[in-house]
Amino acid sequence: MAPSFPDKQRWVAVLESVVAGSRGSREKTEADAKLLGNSLLKLEGDDRLDINCTLPLTDQIVLVGSEEGLYALNVIKNSLTHIPGLDSVFQIQILKDLDKLLMITGEDRALCLVDIKRVKQSLAQSHLPAQLDLTPYIFEAVKGCHLFSSGKIENGMCICAAMPNKITILRYNDTLNKFCIRKEIETSEPCSCIHFTGYSIIIGTNKFYEMEMKQYVLEEFLDKNDVTLASAVFAASSHSFPISIIQVSSSPQKVEYLLCFHEFGVFVDAYGRRSRTDDIKWSRLPLSFAYREPYLFVTYFNSLDVIEVQSHSALGPHSYAHLDIPNPRYLGPAISSGAVYLASSYQNKLRVICCKGNLAQDGWGADSQRNGSTRRKKSAFFICAKE
């Protein structure tokens, strides 16, 4: 038994790499050919980038954040253009109301704002010797940031930024035309996920907490009185911490979340009460989660699960498909609905892939969920070259 979850992850990584290395050369060649033929972008050797995130800017251009800076990927031409003015880019979101990009950038992982107009102007001048400077606005008080999210609370734009031992809440001040810090709260564990509800913020640290935005009071989100949630309420005691919170239903009559822990996922309502009888069990130790309705993408060390999440009213189990992909990394939502962008690295090669959940249906395997067990069908690659 591994002493901790990170140790367990390292052991799994080693074992999976050994298993992958033992495959026959023919199988490896065929898998490589499938992946190579369905890549949006292929980078090798000195041209390779260490890509952290992507975000669609238009129906043709996807912003790419990497350790080497900010780039723009044209998904029609499969071309990559550097946008000068930023160092490492770790996360990107669009603030539509302000027409700005919110990012984590640089060695000090600072939160910053960039005008979308300047990004587009820089791209338009990419053929010129000198491009327009992006001139980002740096939040000097928000550095060492590893995660953020943004949303509207009572019609006011808010940002929740996570540092290793605290979260910082910022609100947009219309009079000053800038974001101002409203609250800083210490956390016992680094924040792993953030979700805006419209009236509160739900975060995952050692547990899931909900913060109401009038007095900024933090309370446990899960209902302790629901005995069926005991495994989730006390998950931290077995080193199974929150990884992600996903809103799977936005109906005003039935808001529903999937709370993802290291070992399982549980469905709850807006009050933290169980909403479905069965949990979802992961096939391996998960690294990240992404949801593009109705598909849940779960990345592991050398593979990917795609789960079609049934609506609350639907009968029958969730459907699964499993793919072997070398070192997958979730980058962001794709331009197409129900799809995500992934990076896959092998040896000295990196590929950016568009993965569409709705093309997996021929390979679905039903999840029996009997006695907590699951049954999945291995699927061929359901990856699209172009959108």
XYZ file of C-alpha atoms in Angstrom:
387
model
C 0.000 0.000 0.000
C 1.320 3.436 -0.902
C 1.565 5.810 2.104
C -0.155 8.704 0.317
C -2.145 9.503 -2.816
C 0.779 11.236 -4.617
C 2.905 8.131 -3.938
C 0.088 6.006 -5.312
C -0.014 8.162 -8.447
C 3.744 7.770 -8.955
C 3.494 3.976 -8.631
C 0.648 3.860 -11.137
C 2.641 6.017 -13.574
C 5.603 3.629 -13.397
C 3.435 0.522 -13.786
C 1.493 1.981 -16.713
C 4.708 2.989 -18.475
C 6.041 -0.565 -18.044
C 2.837 -2.020 -19.468
C 2.879 0.467 -22.348
C 6.506 -0.360 -23.085
C 5.744 -4.076 -23.269
C 3.273 -3.737 -26.143
C 4.201 -5.148 -29.486
C 5.788 -2.805 -32.019
C 2.942 -3.378 -34.475
C 0.317 -2.261 -31.951
C 2.427 0.765 -31.059
C 2.850 1.701 -34.724
C -0.880 1.400 -35.396
C -1.747 3.518 -32.355
C 0.795 6.147 -33.389
C -0.618 6.224 -36.919
C -4.145 6.811 -35.614
C -3.005 9.617 -33.387
C -0.691 11.191 -35.972
C -3.411 11.229 -38.601
C -5.876 13.007 -36.334
C -3.803 15.801 -34.858
C -4.597 19.492 -35.154
C -0.986 20.349 -34.464
C 2.250 18.350 -34.367
C 5.428 19.715 -32.813
C 8.750 17.875 -32.649
C 12.289 18.508 -31.465
C 13.240 22.174 -31.100
C 9.792 23.273 -32.305
C 8.036 21.528 -29.431
C 6.148 23.686 -26.918
C 5.157 22.840 -23.379
C 1.448 23.663 -23.732
C -0.609 24.421 -20.616
C -4.014 25.541 -21.904
C -6.126 26.552 -24.895
C -9.151 28.803 -25.390
C -11.200 29.446 -28.565
C -11.033 33.128 -29.522
C -13.032 32.927 -32.773
C -14.550 30.123 -34.852
C -11.131 29.658 -36.442
C -8.520 30.861 -33.919
C -7.626 29.121 -30.656
C -5.350 30.814 -28.129
C -2.578 28.555 -26.841
C -0.921 29.208 -23.488
C 2.482 27.593 -23.029
C 5.668 27.804 -20.987
C 7.140 29.631 -23.982
C 4.416 32.298 -24.115
C 1.114 32.986 -25.888
C 0.324 31.612 -29.361
C -2.633 31.504 -31.743
C -3.578 28.260 -33.489
C -5.508 28.485 -36.764
C -7.496 25.222 -36.767
C -8.253 25.504 -40.493
C -4.669 26.043 -41.636
C -3.090 24.078 -38.755
C -0.694 26.999 -38.304
C 0.737 28.430 -35.078
C 1.578 32.134 -34.591
C 3.473 33.612 -31.647
C 1.897 36.620 -29.899
C 4.763 38.530 -28.217
C 4.532 40.358 -24.917
C 3.861 37.586 -22.398
C 6.036 35.011 -20.702
C 4.647 31.649 -19.614
C 0.848 31.395 -19.821
C -0.838 28.876 -17.505
C -4.581 29.625 -17.727
C -6.849 31.806 -19.892
C -10.476 32.923 -19.621
C -12.514 35.495 -21.527
C -14.319 38.254 -19.619
C -16.932 39.050 -22.269
C -18.438 42.056 -20.502
C -15.033 43.753 -20.371
C -13.743 42.411 -23.714
C -10.590 41.238 -21.961
C -8.596 38.076 -21.363
C -7.871 37.005 -17.792
C -4.657 34.994 -17.451
C -2.026 33.548 -15.144
C 1.379 34.474 -16.580
C 5.107 34.675 -15.882
C 7.541 33.061 -13.466
C 5.705 34.602 -10.519
C 2.373 33.255 -11.840
C 0.691 36.664 -11.692
C -2.954 37.289 -12.498
C -3.286 39.742 -15.388
C -5.756 41.301 -17.844
C -5.166 41.797 -21.580
C -7.411 43.604 -24.082
C -8.794 41.188 -26.664
C -8.632 43.990 -29.228
C -4.851 44.227 -28.782
C -4.482 40.458 -29.187
C -6.380 40.577 -32.488
C -4.362 43.592 -33.646
C -1.130 41.772 -32.827
C -2.282 38.781 -34.868
C -3.180 41.048 -37.790
C 0.376 42.454 -37.663
C 2.102 39.082 -37.330
C 3.660 39.475 -40.789
C 5.366 42.728 -39.752
C 8.854 42.941 -38.158
C 7.404 44.491 -34.979
C 4.021 43.609 -33.498
C 1.795 45.551 -31.128
C 2.708 45.298 -27.430
C -0.058 43.615 -25.430
C 0.644 45.757 -22.312
C -1.016 43.455 -19.758
C -2.450 44.862 -16.533
C -0.836 42.923 -13.669
C -2.622 42.363 -10.361
C 0.409 43.010 -8.149
C -1.349 41.628 -5.059
C -2.285 38.343 -6.753
C 0.876 36.375 -7.495
C 1.786 32.740 -6.986
C -1.633 31.955 -8.474
C -2.245 28.389 -9.671
C -5.964 28.594 -10.472
C -8.754 31.121 -10.949
C -12.333 31.383 -12.098
C -14.649 34.282 -12.843
C -18.371 34.874 -12.875
C -21.203 37.235 -12.075
C -22.586 37.627 -8.569
C -25.673 39.869 -8.354
C -24.783 41.334 -11.782
C -21.270 42.215 -10.601
C -18.171 40.659 -12.175
C -16.076 38.685 -9.657
C -12.806 36.743 -9.713
C -11.734 34.012 -7.314
C -7.968 33.392 -7.481
C -6.229 30.536 -5.665
C -2.747 30.619 -4.163
C -1.074 27.692 -2.310
C -2.506 28.639 1.103
C -5.348 31.075 0.391
C -8.024 32.262 -2.013
C -8.558 35.897 -2.992
C -11.944 37.332 -3.999
C -12.015 40.380 -6.305
C -15.046 42.389 -7.447
C -15.231 44.796 -10.350
C -15.760 48.406 -9.259
C -17.680 50.278 -11.956
C -16.702 53.656 -10.523
C -12.972 52.902 -10.496
C -13.149 50.724 -13.633
C -11.017 48.040 -12.037
C -11.132 44.909 -9.884
C -10.663 45.417 -6.139
C -9.806 42.796 -3.533
C -12.783 42.158 -1.237
C -11.693 39.137 0.786
C -8.768 36.787 1.391
C -9.356 33.427 3.079
C -6.680 30.975 4.216
C -7.040 27.327 3.155
C -5.596 24.214 4.793
C -4.923 22.630 1.380
C -4.340 24.252 -2.030
C -7.606 25.005 -3.811
C -8.199 22.475 -6.619
C -11.430 23.769 -8.180
C -13.697 26.831 -8.212
C -17.307 27.197 -9.376
C -19.524 30.299 -9.485
C -23.225 29.631 -8.821
C -24.610 33.140 -9.428
C -25.019 33.889 -5.720
C -22.060 32.039 -4.180
C -18.720 30.384 -4.916
C -18.030 26.672 -4.347
C -14.382 25.692 -3.875
C -12.542 22.427 -3.285
C -9.627 22.283 -0.826
C -9.481 19.564 1.842
C -13.291 19.520 1.446
C -15.887 21.246 -0.687
C -16.920 24.617 0.745
C -19.479 27.214 -0.316
C -18.967 30.945 0.213
C -21.941 33.278 0.234
C -20.988 36.631 -1.245
C -22.628 39.100 1.136
C -20.611 38.432 4.310
C -18.036 36.143 2.616
C -18.765 33.316 5.064
C -17.340 29.888 4.192
C -19.311 26.753 5.105
C -19.017 23.071 4.208
C -21.012 22.414 1.039
C -21.952 18.758 1.519
C -24.902 18.001 3.779
C -23.478 16.284 6.882
C -26.942 15.017 7.796
C -27.128 12.914 4.627
C -25.691 9.564 5.781
C -25.341 8.372 2.174
C -22.683 11.069 1.675
C -20.452 9.858 4.523
C -17.772 8.598 2.117
C -17.635 12.039 0.486
C -17.905 14.088 3.693
C -15.022 12.177 5.270
C -13.052 11.505 2.057
C -10.107 13.649 3.214
C -9.450 11.265 6.106
C -8.574 8.589 3.514
C -6.516 11.068 1.436
C -9.182 11.334 -1.272
C -9.482 15.068 -1.849
C -11.711 17.170 -4.129
C -10.411 17.491 -7.688
C -13.253 19.109 -9.601
C -16.830 20.398 -9.399
C -18.931 20.181 -12.548
C -22.425 21.541 -13.127
C -24.223 18.826 -15.086
C -27.686 20.420 -15.029
C -28.494 24.115 -15.184
C -32.282 23.854 -15.093
C -33.625 26.362 -12.540
C -35.851 23.608 -11.155
C -33.016 21.093 -10.841
C -29.474 22.458 -10.496
C -27.131 19.481 -10.163
C -23.394 19.108 -9.609
C -20.942 16.251 -9.982
C -18.340 16.476 -7.210
C -15.189 14.641 -8.277
C -12.854 13.110 -5.695
C -9.733 11.001 -6.274
C -11.658 7.736 -6.034
C -15.217 8.549 -7.129
C -17.749 11.175 -8.199
C -21.010 11.964 -6.409
C -24.071 13.827 -7.708
C -25.588 16.487 -5.435
C -28.142 19.276 -5.661
C -27.665 23.005 -5.019
C -27.856 22.377 -1.264
C -25.155 19.695 -1.163
C -27.640 16.826 -0.821
C -27.280 13.596 -2.782
C -29.335 13.736 -5.984
C -28.614 10.276 -7.436
C -28.317 6.889 -5.763
C -25.133 5.711 -7.488
C -21.673 7.239 -7.523
C -19.357 7.194 -10.540
C -16.158 5.182 -10.005
C -13.035 6.069 -12.001
C -11.210 3.296 -13.859
C -7.814 4.595 -12.686
C -6.350 7.412 -10.610
C -7.555 10.600 -12.358
C -5.447 13.639 -13.207
C -8.112 16.025 -14.510
C -11.783 16.349 -15.418
C -13.562 18.340 -18.115
C -17.251 18.484 -18.983
C -18.762 19.327 -22.355
C -22.437 18.508 -22.083
C -23.235 15.655 -21.913
C -19.707 14.216 -21.976
C -17.298 13.952 -19.054
C -13.627 13.610 -20.053
C -11.333 12.042 -17.437
C -7.579 11.994 -18.079
C -5.186 9.467 -16.554
C -1.436 8.952 -16.969
C -1.649 7.211 -20.344
C -5.341 7.037 -21.147
C -8.677 8.822 -21.275
C -12.230 7.923 -20.263
C -15.217 9.578 -21.915
C -18.443 9.214 -19.941
C -21.822 10.182 -21.333
C -23.580 11.568 -18.262
C -27.256 10.685 -18.394
C -29.770 13.344 -17.426
C -31.336 12.993 -14.006
C -34.632 11.864 -15.530
C -33.073 9.349 -17.932
C -33.223 5.650 -17.186
C -30.200 3.388 -17.402
C -26.502 3.632 -16.551
C -23.913 6.066 -17.844
C -22.022 5.006 -20.974
C -18.236 4.806 -21.122
C -15.503 4.680 -23.733
C -11.814 4.188 -22.933
C -8.831 5.274 -25.045
C -5.122 4.726 -24.677
C -3.391 8.075 -25.302
C 0.245 8.777 -24.332
C 0.471 11.327 -21.496
C -2.782 13.191 -22.218
C -3.224 16.695 -20.825
C -6.550 18.506 -20.887
C -6.069 21.940 -22.476
C -9.542 23.442 -22.761
C -12.917 23.322 -24.526
C -12.908 22.918 -28.298
C -14.693 25.149 -30.790
C -17.137 22.310 -31.505
C -19.778 21.468 -28.911
C -19.228 18.285 -26.907
C -15.490 18.323 -27.653
C -12.219 19.179 -25.903
C -8.615 19.829 -26.859
C -5.944 17.514 -25.472
C -2.164 17.523 -25.699
C -0.446 14.160 -26.049
C 3.309 13.805 -25.657
C 5.506 10.845 -26.547
C 9.301 10.904 -26.553
C 10.155 14.268 -28.171
C 6.829 14.782 -29.935
C 3.717 16.703 -28.936
C 0.319 16.673 -30.597
C -2.783 18.775 -30.015
C -5.921 16.706 -30.528
C -9.597 17.566 -30.870
C -11.553 14.850 -29.069
C -15.311 14.668 -29.777
C -17.511 12.778 -27.364
C -20.359 12.200 -29.825
C -18.137 10.183 -32.177
C -17.577 7.539 -29.504
C -21.060 6.069 -29.465
C -20.161 2.981 -31.498
C -17.599 2.155 -28.829
C -19.739 2.812 -25.773
C -19.760 0.259 -22.991
C -22.468 0.397 -20.339
C -21.504 0.915 -16.729
C -23.158 -1.824 -14.693
C -22.546 -0.107 -11.323
C -23.188 -3.377 -9.526
C -21.706 -3.433 -6.041
C -19.745 -0.343 -6.978
C -18.061 -2.099 -9.911
C -17.939 -0.756 -13.424
C -17.715 -2.370 -16.828
C -16.204 -0.447 -19.706
C -15.590 -1.211 -23.320
C -12.297 -0.274 -24.882
C -12.839 1.992 -27.847
C -10.909 2.934 -30.926
C -9.752 6.534 -31.161
C -12.659 8.892 -31.748
C -10.566 11.923 -32.507
C -11.260 14.427 -35.226
C -8.684 16.061 -37.437
C -10.777 19.138 -38.123
C -13.884 20.611 -36.631
